[in-house]
Amino acid sequence: MKFRCRMVDVVAMRDFTNIVNIISRITKKCTLRISPNELCFGVSGDRTSMVWAELSQAHFFIEYTMNGVTEEQNEIYLEFDPSMLARSLGSLRMTAKSVKMKLTNKRQPCLTLEIELASLSIESRQCLHDVPVRVIPRREWPEHQAPNIPEFDISVDMPQLKQVKHIVERMKNMSSQLVLSADKNGLFVLEVETDSATVSTNFQNLQVWSCSQQDREEKVSVTIDIKTFCMFMAWDVVHPDGVKCNILQDKMINLFLHLADHLKIHYFLPSIAV
């Protein structure tokens, strides 16, 4: 197995750092699937996928070399603490010129980062970080594959994340649960209930991509944990081109974020039984 890559683009390094930082706030353990065309970060909870992020290697890396387990199974699966990788990438905020990342073996497998920092002197400075990883054996690969995306009852564009974040942060102080609903007319509703009132915010005329409901006035709804939903709002830092909200009545939502063709993120939230 071999893996080596290099980033030099400032925007690519910033986005990569932001992605790892957000994942580190969600979980203490994540997987990294390395393939010839992309890197995929996976976060699971209770045996179900919570986050699946696909990064195009052609956009993020100026150099990219990998050899998987075999020619037929040309992939590598790693498991590690994303907070350690996030701390290592912190040096990129100090006007880094480039970062090399490679799979090494230093008493144990590691992702080794070589970060070249800008310097006033002729010679540049280098930071070296080793992030311990576990190489996931092939027998466990099926547990870390891309999640199956079910048929949803409705798929609708979300309003801008900054708008939604501002509203939901206030609602979070009222309730631990959020009712999220949408209908065939492009109506998108955020609602919380308290002992004394029901508070809701409506967004209208949003793009509806698909809907199984025949009645135009009938809403598709799901009740979710509001704090977990707030965590998704952090992805606004990558300035997505758009976010789709896919709802499965009373079961789950899937938030799909994309940035051009080089970043795709699926975020899954199960329904709360009420």
PDB file of C-alpha atoms in Angstrom:
ATOM      1  CA  MET A   1       0.000   0.000   0.000  1.00  0.00           C
ATOM      2  CA  LYS A   2       1.140   3.498  -0.794  1.00  0.00           C
ATOM      3  CA  PHE A   3      -0.430   6.927  -0.411  1.00  0.00           C
ATOM      4  CA  ARG A   4       1.139  10.325  -0.997  1.00  0.00           C
ATOM      5  CA  CYS A   5      -0.408  13.668  -1.958  1.00  0.00           C
ATOM      6  CA  ARG A   6       0.440  17.360  -2.000  1.00  0.00           C
ATOM      7  CA  MET A   7      -1.595  20.572  -1.768  1.00  0.00           C
ATOM      8  CA  VAL A   8      -0.387  24.036  -2.745  1.00  0.00           C
ATOM      9  CA  ASP A   9      -3.587  25.942  -3.548  1.00  0.00           C
ATOM     10  CA  VAL A  10      -4.580  28.281  -0.709  1.00  0.00           C
ATOM     11  CA  VAL A  11      -8.333  27.748  -1.192  1.00  0.00           C
ATOM     12  CA  ALA A  12      -7.944  23.965  -1.388  1.00  0.00           C
ATOM     13  CA  MET A  13      -5.872  23.921   1.830  1.00  0.00           C
ATOM     14  CA  ARG A  14      -8.419  26.145   3.573  1.00  0.00           C
ATOM     15  CA  ASP A  15     -11.375  23.997   2.495  1.00  0.00           C
ATOM     16  CA  PHE A  16      -9.611  20.757   3.444  1.00  0.00           C
ATOM     17  CA  THR A  17      -8.791  22.178   6.882  1.00  0.00           C
ATOM     18  CA  ASN A  18     -12.373  23.366   7.395  1.00  0.00           C
ATOM     19  CA  ILE A  19     -13.779  19.956   6.436  1.00  0.00           C
ATOM     20  CA  VAL A  20     -11.546  18.139   8.925  1.00  0.00           C
ATOM     21  CA  ASN A  21     -12.293  20.709  11.645  1.00  0.00           C
ATOM     22  CA  ILE A  22     -16.043  20.243  11.292  1.00  0.00           C
ATOM     23  CA  ILE A  23     -15.760  16.448  11.324  1.00  0.00           C
ATOM     24  CA  SER A  24     -13.594  16.645  14.464  1.00  0.00           C
ATOM     25  CA  ARG A  25     -16.440  18.440  16.271  1.00  0.00           C
ATOM     26  CA  ILE A  26     -18.904  15.699  15.371  1.00  0.00           C
ATOM     27  CA  THR A  27     -16.965  12.548  16.287  1.00  0.00           C
ATOM     28  CA  LYS A  28     -13.876  11.151  18.000  1.00  0.00           C
ATOM     29  CA  LYS A  29     -13.405   8.497  15.331  1.00  0.00           C
ATOM     30  CA  CYS A  30     -13.815   8.648  11.568  1.00  0.00           C
ATOM     31  CA  THR A  31     -12.768   6.676   8.524  1.00  0.00           C
ATOM     32  CA  LEU A  32     -10.883   7.825   5.450  1.00  0.00           C
ATOM     33  CA  ARG A  33     -11.399   5.919   2.207  1.00  0.00           C
ATOM     34  CA  ILE A  34      -8.589   6.548  -0.276  1.00  0.00           C
ATOM     35  CA  SER A  35      -9.230   5.680  -3.925  1.00  0.00           C
ATOM     36  CA  PRO A  36      -7.609   6.739  -7.219  1.00  0.00           C
ATOM     37  CA  ASN A  37     -10.138   9.530  -7.823  1.00  0.00           C
ATOM     38  CA  GLU A  38     -11.236  10.779  -4.410  1.00  0.00           C
ATOM     39  CA  LEU A  39     -10.875  10.896  -0.659  1.00  0.00           C
ATOM     40  CA  CYS A  40     -13.964  10.082   1.388  1.00  0.00           C
ATOM     41  CA  PHE A  41     -14.463  10.874   5.067  1.00  0.00           C
ATOM     42  CA  GLY A  42     -17.067   8.737   6.815  1.00  0.00           C
ATOM     43  CA  VAL A  43     -18.702   9.167  10.219  1.00  0.00           C
ATOM     44  CA  SER A  44     -21.066   6.536  11.593  1.00  0.00           C
ATOM     45  CA  GLY A  45     -23.281   6.355  14.654  1.00  0.00           C
ATOM     46  CA  ASP A  46     -25.300   3.421  15.968  1.00  0.00           C
ATOM     47  CA  ARG A  47     -24.292   1.382  12.888  1.00  0.00           C
ATOM     48  CA  THR A  48     -25.752   3.948  10.507  1.00  0.00           C
ATOM     49  CA  SER A  49     -24.013   6.628   8.467  1.00  0.00           C
ATOM     50  CA  MET A  50     -24.100  10.160   9.788  1.00  0.00           C
ATOM     51  CA  VAL A  51     -21.685  11.950   7.443  1.00  0.00           C
ATOM     52  CA  TRP A  52     -20.183  10.984   4.113  1.00  0.00           C
ATOM     53  CA  ALA A  53     -17.908  13.591   2.484  1.00  0.00           C
ATOM     54  CA  GLU A  54     -16.394  13.065  -0.992  1.00  0.00           C
ATOM     55  CA  LEU A  55     -13.405  15.190  -2.038  1.00  0.00           C
ATOM     56  CA  SER A  56     -12.165  15.143  -5.619  1.00  0.00           C
ATOM     57  CA  GLN A  57      -8.430  14.480  -5.642  1.00  0.00           C
ATOM     58  CA  ALA A  58      -8.035  16.397  -8.943  1.00  0.00           C
ATOM     59  CA  HIS A  59      -9.231  19.633  -7.291  1.00  0.00           C
ATOM     60  CA  PHE A  60      -7.532  19.414  -3.899  1.00  0.00           C
ATOM     61  CA  PHE A  61      -4.147  17.929  -4.801  1.00  0.00           C
ATOM     62  CA  ILE A  62      -1.491  18.948  -7.281  1.00  0.00           C
ATOM     63  CA  GLU A  63       0.236  15.590  -6.728  1.00  0.00           C
ATOM     64  CA  TYR A  64      -1.574  12.363  -5.855  1.00  0.00           C
ATOM     65  CA  THR A  65      -0.192   8.827  -5.796  1.00  0.00           C
ATOM     66  CA  MET A  66      -1.856   5.795  -4.290  1.00  0.00           C
ATOM     67  CA  ASN A  67      -1.646   2.023  -4.577  1.00  0.00           C
ATOM     68  CA  GLY A  68      -4.345   0.095  -2.805  1.00  0.00           C
ATOM     69  CA  VAL A  69      -4.383  -3.346  -1.228  1.00  0.00           C
ATOM     70  CA  THR A  70      -4.498  -5.081  -4.628  1.00  0.00           C
ATOM     71  CA  GLU A  71      -4.958  -4.059  -8.253  1.00  0.00           C
ATOM     72  CA  GLU A  72      -8.533  -5.324  -8.120  1.00  0.00           C
ATOM     73  CA  GLN A  73      -9.262  -3.640  -4.780  1.00  0.00           C
ATOM     74  CA  ASN A  74      -7.357  -0.436  -5.352  1.00  0.00           C
ATOM     75  CA  GLU A  75      -8.435   1.292  -2.139  1.00  0.00           C
ATOM     76  CA  ILE A  76      -7.137   2.022   1.357  1.00  0.00           C
ATOM     77  CA  TYR A  77      -9.323   2.416   4.438  1.00  0.00           C
ATOM     78  CA  LEU A  78      -7.987   4.187   7.534  1.00  0.00           C
ATOM     79  CA  GLU A  79      -9.515   4.930  10.932  1.00  0.00           C
ATOM     80  CA  PHE A  80      -8.278   7.755  13.175  1.00  0.00           C
ATOM     81  CA  ASP A  81      -9.145  10.545  15.588  1.00  0.00           C
ATOM     82  CA  PRO A  82     -10.036  13.566  13.390  1.00  0.00           C
ATOM     83  CA  SER A  83      -9.180  16.016  16.194  1.00  0.00           C
ATOM     84  CA  MET A  84      -5.509  14.984  15.892  1.00  0.00           C
ATOM     85  CA  LEU A  85      -5.559  15.640  12.153  1.00  0.00           C
ATOM     86  CA  ALA A  86      -7.365  18.963  12.743  1.00  0.00           C
ATOM     87  CA  ARG A  87      -4.684  20.104  15.199  1.00  0.00           C
ATOM     88  CA  SER A  88      -1.956  19.135  12.736  1.00  0.00           C
ATOM     89  CA  LEU A  89      -3.630  21.097   9.945  1.00  0.00           C
ATOM     90  CA  GLY A  90      -3.755  24.169  12.200  1.00  0.00           C
ATOM     91  CA  SER A  91      -0.341  25.135  10.833  1.00  0.00           C
ATOM     92  CA  LEU A  92      -1.946  25.762   7.432  1.00  0.00           C
ATOM     93  CA  ARG A  93      -3.466  28.934   8.843  1.00  0.00           C
ATOM     94  CA  MET A  94       0.073  30.334   9.219  1.00  0.00           C
ATOM     95  CA  THR A  95       0.478  31.180   5.515  1.00  0.00           C
ATOM     96  CA  ALA A  96       1.540  27.669   4.551  1.00  0.00           C
ATOM     97  CA  LYS A  97       3.098  27.292   1.116  1.00  0.00           C
ATOM     98  CA  SER A  98       2.263  23.598   0.747  1.00  0.00           C
ATOM     99  CA  VAL A  99       1.420  20.431   2.635  1.00  0.00           C
ATOM    100  CA  LYS A 100       2.416  16.866   1.834  1.00  0.00           C
ATOM    101  CA  MET A 101       0.449  14.011   3.323  1.00  0.00           C
ATOM    102  CA  LYS A 102       1.564  10.408   3.150  1.00  0.00           C
ATOM    103  CA  LEU A 103       0.953   7.034   4.749  1.00  0.00           C
ATOM    104  CA  THR A 104       3.986   5.977   6.784  1.00  0.00           C
ATOM    105  CA  ASN A 105       4.921   3.316   9.313  1.00  0.00           C
ATOM    106  CA  LYS A 106       6.579   4.712  12.450  1.00  0.00           C
ATOM    107  CA  ARG A 107       6.214   1.850  14.918  1.00  0.00           C
ATOM    108  CA  GLN A 108       2.583   2.062  13.883  1.00  0.00           C
ATOM    109  CA  PRO A 109       0.793   3.300  10.752  1.00  0.00           C
ATOM    110  CA  CYS A 110       0.570   7.099  10.556  1.00  0.00           C
ATOM    111  CA  LEU A 111      -0.608   9.848   8.289  1.00  0.00           C
ATOM    112  CA  THR A 112       2.485  12.038   8.166  1.00  0.00           C
ATOM    113  CA  LEU A 113       2.051  15.702   7.274  1.00  0.00           C
ATOM    114  CA  GLU A 114       4.963  17.796   6.029  1.00  0.00           C
ATOM    115  CA  ILE A 115       3.863  21.439   6.060  1.00  0.00           C
ATOM    116  CA  GLU A 116       6.045  24.057   4.392  1.00  0.00           C
ATOM    117  CA  LEU A 117       5.585  27.460   6.002  1.00  0.00           C
ATOM    118  CA  ALA A 118       6.482  30.808   4.503  1.00  0.00           C
ATOM    119  CA  SER A 119       9.596  32.421   5.976  1.00  0.00           C
ATOM    120  CA  LEU A 120      11.355  35.777   5.815  1.00  0.00           C
ATOM    121  CA  SER A 121      14.642  33.972   5.305  1.00  0.00           C
ATOM    122  CA  ILE A 122      15.711  32.234   2.108  1.00  0.00           C
ATOM    123  CA  GLU A 123      15.034  28.780   3.535  1.00  0.00           C
ATOM    124  CA  SER A 124      11.421  27.943   4.301  1.00  0.00           C
ATOM    125  CA  ARG A 125      10.364  26.340   7.582  1.00  0.00           C
ATOM    126  CA  GLN A 126       8.855  22.891   7.866  1.00  0.00           C
ATOM    127  CA  CYS A 127       6.407  21.410  10.378  1.00  0.00           C
ATOM    128  CA  LEU A 128       6.160  17.644  10.686  1.00  0.00           C
ATOM    129  CA  HIS A 129       3.141  15.926  12.239  1.00  0.00           C
ATOM    130  CA  ASP A 130       2.347  12.232  12.652  1.00  0.00           C
ATOM    131  CA  VAL A 131      -1.300  11.226  13.098  1.00  0.00           C
ATOM    132  CA  PRO A 132      -1.687   7.591  14.259  1.00  0.00           C
ATOM    133  CA  VAL A 133      -4.133   5.581  12.144  1.00  0.00           C
ATOM    134  CA  ARG A 134      -5.529   2.065  12.033  1.00  0.00           C
ATOM    135  CA  VAL A 135      -5.434   0.386   8.640  1.00  0.00           C
ATOM    136  CA  ILE A 136      -8.864  -1.198   8.282  1.00  0.00           C
ATOM    137  CA  PRO A 137      -8.629  -4.819   7.055  1.00  0.00           C
ATOM    138  CA  ARG A 138     -10.588  -5.870   3.973  1.00  0.00           C
ATOM    139  CA  ARG A 139     -13.025  -7.973   5.972  1.00  0.00           C
ATOM    140  CA  GLU A 140     -14.299  -4.741   7.589  1.00  0.00           C
ATOM    141  CA  TRP A 141     -14.587  -2.724   4.368  1.00  0.00           C
ATOM    142  CA  PRO A 142     -18.325  -3.413   3.899  1.00  0.00           C
ATOM    143  CA  GLU A 143     -18.981  -1.520   7.155  1.00  0.00           C
ATOM    144  CA  HIS A 144     -17.344   1.612   5.741  1.00  0.00           C
ATOM    145  CA  GLN A 145     -18.778   1.826   2.215  1.00  0.00           C
ATOM    146  CA  ALA A 146     -20.660   4.814   0.822  1.00  0.00           C
ATOM    147  CA  PRO A 147     -24.151   4.880   2.364  1.00  0.00           C
ATOM    148  CA  ASN A 148     -27.190   3.711   0.435  1.00  0.00           C
ATOM    149  CA  ILE A 149     -29.420   6.673  -0.375  1.00  0.00           C
ATOM    150  CA  PRO A 150     -33.106   5.708  -0.081  1.00  0.00           C
ATOM    151  CA  GLU A 151     -36.022   7.098  -2.081  1.00  0.00           C
ATOM    152  CA  PHE A 152     -37.220  10.173  -0.228  1.00  0.00           C
ATOM    153  CA  ASP A 153     -40.769  11.515   0.001  1.00  0.00           C
ATOM    154  CA  ILE A 154     -39.596  14.989  -0.957  1.00  0.00           C
ATOM    155  CA  SER A 155     -36.398  16.679  -2.107  1.00  0.00           C
ATOM    156  CA  VAL A 156     -36.271  20.473  -1.852  1.00  0.00           C
ATOM    157  CA  ASP A 157     -33.590  23.161  -1.966  1.00  0.00           C
ATOM    158  CA  MET A 158     -32.820  24.651   1.438  1.00  0.00           C
ATOM    159  CA  PRO A 159     -32.643  28.396   2.052  1.00  0.00           C
ATOM    160  CA  GLN A 160     -29.181  29.872   2.599  1.00  0.00           C
ATOM    161  CA  LEU A 161     -27.495  28.199   5.557  1.00  0.00           C
ATOM    162  CA  LYS A 162     -26.693  31.537   7.218  1.00  0.00           C
ATOM    163  CA  GLN A 163     -30.389  32.393   7.338  1.00  0.00           C
ATOM    164  CA  VAL A 164     -31.332  28.978   8.694  1.00  0.00           C
ATOM    165  CA  LYS A 165     -28.520  29.016  11.251  1.00  0.00           C
ATOM    166  CA  HIS A 166     -29.617  32.379  12.631  1.00  0.00           C
ATOM    167  CA  ILE A 167     -33.178  31.126  13.119  1.00  0.00           C
ATOM    168  CA  VAL A 168     -32.365  27.682  14.494  1.00  0.00           C
ATOM    169  CA  GLU A 169     -29.857  29.059  17.011  1.00  0.00           C
ATOM    170  CA  ARG A 170     -32.718  31.028  18.546  1.00  0.00           C
ATOM    171  CA  MET A 171     -35.112  28.091  18.391  1.00  0.00           C
ATOM    172  CA  LYS A 172     -32.536  25.923  20.164  1.00  0.00           C
ATOM    173  CA  ASN A 173     -33.112  27.959  23.318  1.00  0.00           C
ATOM    174  CA  MET A 174     -36.814  27.076  23.229  1.00  0.00           C
ATOM    175  CA  SER A 175     -36.782  23.334  22.553  1.00  0.00           C
ATOM    176  CA  SER A 176     -34.502  20.338  22.059  1.00  0.00           C
ATOM    177  CA  GLN A 177     -36.580  19.157  19.089  1.00  0.00           C
ATOM    178  CA  LEU A 178     -37.155  20.665  15.676  1.00  0.00           C
ATOM    179  CA  VAL A 179     -39.980  19.793  13.279  1.00  0.00           C
ATOM    180  CA  LEU A 180     -38.810  20.219   9.713  1.00  0.00           C
ATOM    181  CA  SER A 181     -41.346  19.983   6.892  1.00  0.00           C
ATOM    182  CA  ALA A 182     -41.799  20.791   3.213  1.00  0.00           C
ATOM    183  CA  ASP A 183     -44.507  20.490   0.564  1.00  0.00           C
ATOM    184  CA  LYS A 184     -44.939  20.239  -3.192  1.00  0.00           C
ATOM    185  CA  ASN A 185     -45.332  24.019  -3.521  1.00  0.00           C
ATOM    186  CA  GLY A 186     -41.789  24.693  -2.330  1.00  0.00           C
ATOM    187  CA  LEU A 187     -42.783  25.608   1.229  1.00  0.00           C
ATOM    188  CA  PHE A 188     -40.070  24.826   3.805  1.00  0.00           C
ATOM    189  CA  VAL A 189     -40.955  25.116   7.509  1.00  0.00           C
ATOM    190  CA  LEU A 190     -38.891  25.108  10.709  1.00  0.00           C
ATOM    191  CA  GLU A 191     -40.997  24.677  13.847  1.00  0.00           C
ATOM    192  CA  VAL A 192     -40.533  24.225  17.587  1.00  0.00           C
ATOM    193  CA  GLU A 193     -43.090  23.741  20.324  1.00  0.00           C
ATOM    194  CA  THR A 194     -42.967  24.998  23.886  1.00  0.00           C
ATOM    195  CA  ASP A 195     -45.430  24.625  26.748  1.00  0.00           C
ATOM    196  CA  SER A 196     -46.967  27.971  25.890  1.00  0.00           C
ATOM    197  CA  ALA A 197     -46.538  28.418  22.137  1.00  0.00           C
ATOM    198  CA  THR A 198     -45.643  26.999  18.740  1.00  0.00           C
ATOM    199  CA  VAL A 199     -42.998  28.997  16.886  1.00  0.00           C
ATOM    200  CA  SER A 200     -42.405  28.480  13.168  1.00  0.00           C
ATOM    201  CA  THR A 201     -40.567  30.094  10.270  1.00  0.00           C
ATOM    202  CA  ASN A 202     -41.744  29.574   6.685  1.00  0.00           C
ATOM    203  CA  PHE A 203     -39.685  29.824   3.499  1.00  0.00           C
ATOM    204  CA  GLN A 204     -41.626  29.866   0.223  1.00  0.00           C
ATOM    205  CA  ASN A 205     -41.103  29.152  -3.479  1.00  0.00           C
ATOM    206  CA  LEU A 206     -38.057  26.919  -3.074  1.00  0.00           C
ATOM    207  CA  GLN A 207     -37.026  24.516  -5.828  1.00  0.00           C
ATOM    208  CA  VAL A 208     -38.682  21.105  -5.418  1.00  0.00           C
ATOM    209  CA  TRP A 209     -36.714  18.317  -7.128  1.00  0.00           C
ATOM    210  CA  SER A 210     -39.066  15.441  -6.384  1.00  0.00           C
ATOM    211  CA  CYS A 211     -42.157  14.739  -4.298  1.00  0.00           C
ATOM    212  CA  SER A 212     -44.256  11.637  -3.769  1.00  0.00           C
ATOM    213  CA  GLN A 213     -47.222  13.541  -2.288  1.00  0.00           C
ATOM    214  CA  GLN A 214     -50.209  14.005  -4.608  1.00  0.00           C
ATOM    215  CA  ASP A 215     -51.901  16.700  -2.516  1.00  0.00           C
ATOM    216  CA  ARG A 216     -50.087  19.995  -3.090  1.00  0.00           C
ATOM    217  CA  GLU A 217     -50.969  21.188   0.417  1.00  0.00           C
ATOM    218  CA  GLU A 218     -49.832  18.037   2.220  1.00  0.00           C
ATOM    219  CA  LYS A 219     -46.543  18.426   4.080  1.00  0.00           C
ATOM    220  CA  VAL A 220     -43.782  15.853   4.535  1.00  0.00           C
ATOM    221  CA  SER A 221     -42.431  16.186   8.080  1.00  0.00           C
ATOM    222  CA  VAL A 222     -39.856  14.778  10.453  1.00  0.00           C
ATOM    223  CA  THR A 223     -38.901  15.609  14.051  1.00  0.00           C
ATOM    224  CA  ILE A 224     -35.149  15.759  14.685  1.00  0.00           C
ATOM    225  CA  ASP A 225     -32.662  16.727  17.394  1.00  0.00           C
ATOM    226  CA  ILE A 226     -32.109  20.459  17.056  1.00  0.00           C
ATOM    227  CA  LYS A 227     -28.515  20.449  18.360  1.00  0.00           C
ATOM    228  CA  THR A 228     -27.448  17.867  15.785  1.00  0.00           C
ATOM    229  CA  PHE A 229     -29.137  19.905  13.069  1.00  0.00           C
ATOM    230  CA  CYS A 230     -27.205  22.969  14.260  1.00  0.00           C
ATOM    231  CA  MET A 231     -23.953  21.053  13.777  1.00  0.00           C
ATOM    232  CA  PHE A 232     -24.738  20.811  10.069  1.00  0.00           C
ATOM    233  CA  MET A 233     -24.946  24.597   9.846  1.00  0.00           C
ATOM    234  CA  ALA A 234     -21.166  24.697  10.396  1.00  0.00           C
ATOM    235  CA  TRP A 235     -20.706  23.503   6.794  1.00  0.00           C
ATOM    236  CA  ASP A 236     -21.566  27.018   5.641  1.00  0.00           C
ATOM    237  CA  VAL A 237     -17.853  27.745   6.095  1.00  0.00           C
ATOM    238  CA  VAL A 238     -17.100  25.943   2.782  1.00  0.00           C
ATOM    239  CA  HIS A 239     -19.537  28.275   0.933  1.00  0.00           C
ATOM    240  CA  PRO A 240     -21.591  25.567  -0.816  1.00  0.00           C
ATOM    241  CA  ASP A 241     -23.256  26.150  -4.179  1.00  0.00           C
ATOM    242  CA  GLY A 242     -26.416  24.644  -2.764  1.00  0.00           C
ATOM    243  CA  VAL A 243     -27.967  22.331  -0.184  1.00  0.00           C
ATOM    244  CA  LYS A 244     -30.826  19.907  -0.768  1.00  0.00           C
ATOM    245  CA  CYS A 245     -33.021  18.703   2.074  1.00  0.00           C
ATOM    246  CA  ASN A 246     -34.409  15.204   1.455  1.00  0.00           C
ATOM    247  CA  ILE A 247     -37.125  14.061   3.857  1.00  0.00           C
ATOM    248  CA  LEU A 248     -38.437  10.578   4.573  1.00  0.00           C
ATOM    249  CA  GLN A 249     -41.711  11.020   6.455  1.00  0.00           C
ATOM    250  CA  ASP A 250     -41.257  10.513  10.219  1.00  0.00           C
ATOM    251  CA  LYS A 251     -37.991   8.593   9.661  1.00  0.00           C
ATOM    252  CA  MET A 252     -35.025  10.735   8.639  1.00  0.00           C
ATOM    253  CA  ILE A 253     -33.619  13.634   6.664  1.00  0.00           C
ATOM    254  CA  ASN A 254     -30.645  13.688   4.346  1.00  0.00           C
ATOM    255  CA  LEU A 255     -28.930  17.037   3.802  1.00  0.00           C
ATOM    256  CA  PHE A 256     -26.887  17.045   0.602  1.00  0.00           C
ATOM    257  CA  LEU A 257     -24.319  19.812   0.193  1.00  0.00           C
ATOM    258  CA  HIS A 258     -22.233  20.328  -2.933  1.00  0.00           C
ATOM    259  CA  LEU A 259     -19.523  22.697  -4.104  1.00  0.00           C
ATOM    260  CA  ALA A 260     -18.991  22.598  -7.879  1.00  0.00           C
ATOM    261  CA  ASP A 261     -17.915  19.034  -8.756  1.00  0.00           C
ATOM    262  CA  HIS A 262     -15.183  18.705  -6.163  1.00  0.00           C
ATOM    263  CA  LEU A 263     -17.020  18.437  -2.829  1.00  0.00           C
ATOM    264  CA  LYS A 264     -20.149  16.417  -2.001  1.00  0.00           C
ATOM    265  CA  ILE A 265     -21.394  15.896   1.544  1.00  0.00           C
ATOM    266  CA  HIS A 266     -24.277  13.729   2.747  1.00  0.00           C
ATOM    267  CA  TYR A 267     -25.461  14.410   6.291  1.00  0.00           C
ATOM    268  CA  PHE A 268     -28.028  12.043   7.814  1.00  0.00           C
ATOM    269  CA  LEU A 269     -30.308  12.806  10.758  1.00  0.00           C
ATOM    270  CA  PRO A 270     -32.714  10.173  12.112  1.00  0.00           C
ATOM    271  CA  SER A 271     -36.147  11.028  13.385  1.00  0.00           C
ATOM    272  CA  ILE A 272     -36.774  11.359  17.103  1.00  0.00           C
ATOM    273  CA  ALA A 273     -39.656   9.217  18.342  1.00  0.00           C
ATOM    274  CA  VAL A 274     -42.286  11.515  19.837  1.00  0.00           C
TER     275      VAL A 274
END
